[in-house]
Amino acid sequence: MSATTVELHDKEFEIYLRESQIKLAIEKLAARINQDYAGRTPLFLAVLNGSFMFASDLMKEMRIPCEISFVKLASYQNTQSTGSVKELVGLNENLTGRDVIILEDIVDTGHTVHQLLEKLQTHVTATIEIASLLLKPACLQHELQIKYAALSIPNDFVVGYGLDYNGLGRNLRHLYKIKEA
Ligand SMILES: O=P(O)(O)OC[C@H]1O[C@H](OP(=O)(O)OP(=O)(O)O)[C@H](O)[C@@H]1O
Ligand code: HPA
C-alpha cells in the first residue's frame, strides 16, 4: 500500500489513478501499437524527463522489433534569447525513412510536442506519430493529432509516475492530483 495523499513542497496531492489503472491503459495502448506497426520497426523518441516511467512500461509491452532513444527540449540562454527558445538535445539517430513515435508523459497545452514536431521537420521520416500517457484535451492550444493517448484527463495538475511538481513526485508509483482547498 502507498499513501493516498502526498505533500510536495507547499502543496497536497490526492490519489487520482492507481498504478494498476495506469498499467492497464498502457497495455491497451501497446496492443494498438503492436497491431498498427506489425511488420515494421518503429523508433520511439521518449521526451525527457517526464516520460521515463511511461517509456519503460510501454517498452515492456512491445511485441514487435523496436528501438528507443531519449531526447530533451532544453532551454538555452544566449544574449538574444529570453529562455523560451528550446534546443533539441540527444538526437543521435538517423531518422530518414523511420517510423517515429514520440513518447510523452503528458500533452497539456501541446507547446512541447508542437515545438518538437517543428524541430523534426527537417528529417525525412516515413511516419511520425505521438503517444502520450496523459492528454488534457481542454488545454490543447495547437492542432495536434495525438493518435495514441492512453488516458484523457481533466484540467487538473497531476504528479507521480514520472511527472513532477518543481522537481518532486516523479518517483511516485500512482498518479496524484492537486487537492482542492
Ligand atoms: O503540452 P505542454 O503544455 O508543453 O506540457 C507537457 C510537457 O510538460 C512537461 O515537461 P517539462 O517541460 O515540465 O519538463 P520535464 O519533462 O522535465 O518535467 C511534460 O513532461 C511534457 O513534456
Ligand atoms: O499536470 C501536469 N503535471 C506535471 N507536469 C506537467 N506539465 C504539463 N502539465 C503537467
Short mmCIF file of C-alpha atoms and ligand atoms in Angstrom, two decimals, residues 13 50 105-110 112 134 136 139 153-160 162-166 168 170 175-176, ligand 2:
data_model
loop_
_atom_site.label_atom_id
_atom_site.label_comp_id
_atom_site.label_asym_id
_atom_site.label_seq_id
_atom_site.Cartn_x
_atom_site.Cartn_y
_atom_site.Cartn_z
CA PHE A 13 -2.00 15.95 -3.65
CA GLY A 50 8.81 13.09 -17.53
CA ASP A 105 4.15 11.61 -20.29
CA ILE A 106 1.60 14.37 -20.83
CA VAL A 107 0.30 16.63 -23.58
CA ASP A 108 -1.16 19.66 -21.84
CA THR A 109 -1.06 22.89 -23.90
CA GLY A 110 0.71 20.97 -26.65
CA THR A 112 6.26 20.89 -26.24
CA LEU A 134 -1.91 11.55 -20.50
CA LYS A 136 -5.63 17.15 -21.31
CA CYS A 139 -5.93 22.59 -22.53
CA ILE A 153 -7.84 13.70 -18.05
CA PRO A 154 -9.46 16.97 -16.97
CA ASN A 155 -7.53 20.18 -16.41
CA ASP A 156 -6.01 19.20 -13.04
CA PHE A 157 -2.33 19.48 -12.19
CA VAL A 158 -1.07 15.92 -11.72
CA VAL A 159 2.12 14.40 -10.35
CA GLY A 160 3.63 10.96 -10.00
CA GLY A 162 7.35 10.43 -13.88
CA LEU A 163 5.54 13.76 -13.61
CA ASP A 164 6.83 16.34 -11.17
CA TYR A 165 5.87 19.39 -9.18
CA ASN A 166 9.01 21.55 -9.11
CA LEU A 168 9.44 16.34 -6.75
CA ARG A 170 8.47 11.72 -10.24
CA LEU A 175 -0.80 9.49 -10.25
CA TYR A 176 -1.93 12.20 -7.85
O1 HPA B 2 -0.27 18.40 -14.92
C1 HPA B 2 0.98 18.43 -15.07
N1 HPA B 2 1.80 17.90 -14.11
C2 HPA B 2 3.16 17.90 -14.23
N2 HPA B 2 3.79 18.43 -15.27
C3 HPA B 2 3.04 18.96 -16.26
N3 HPA B 2 3.44 19.53 -17.41
C4 HPA B 2 2.34 19.90 -18.05
N4 HPA B 2 1.23 19.59 -17.35
C5 HPA B 2 1.64 18.98 -16.20
#
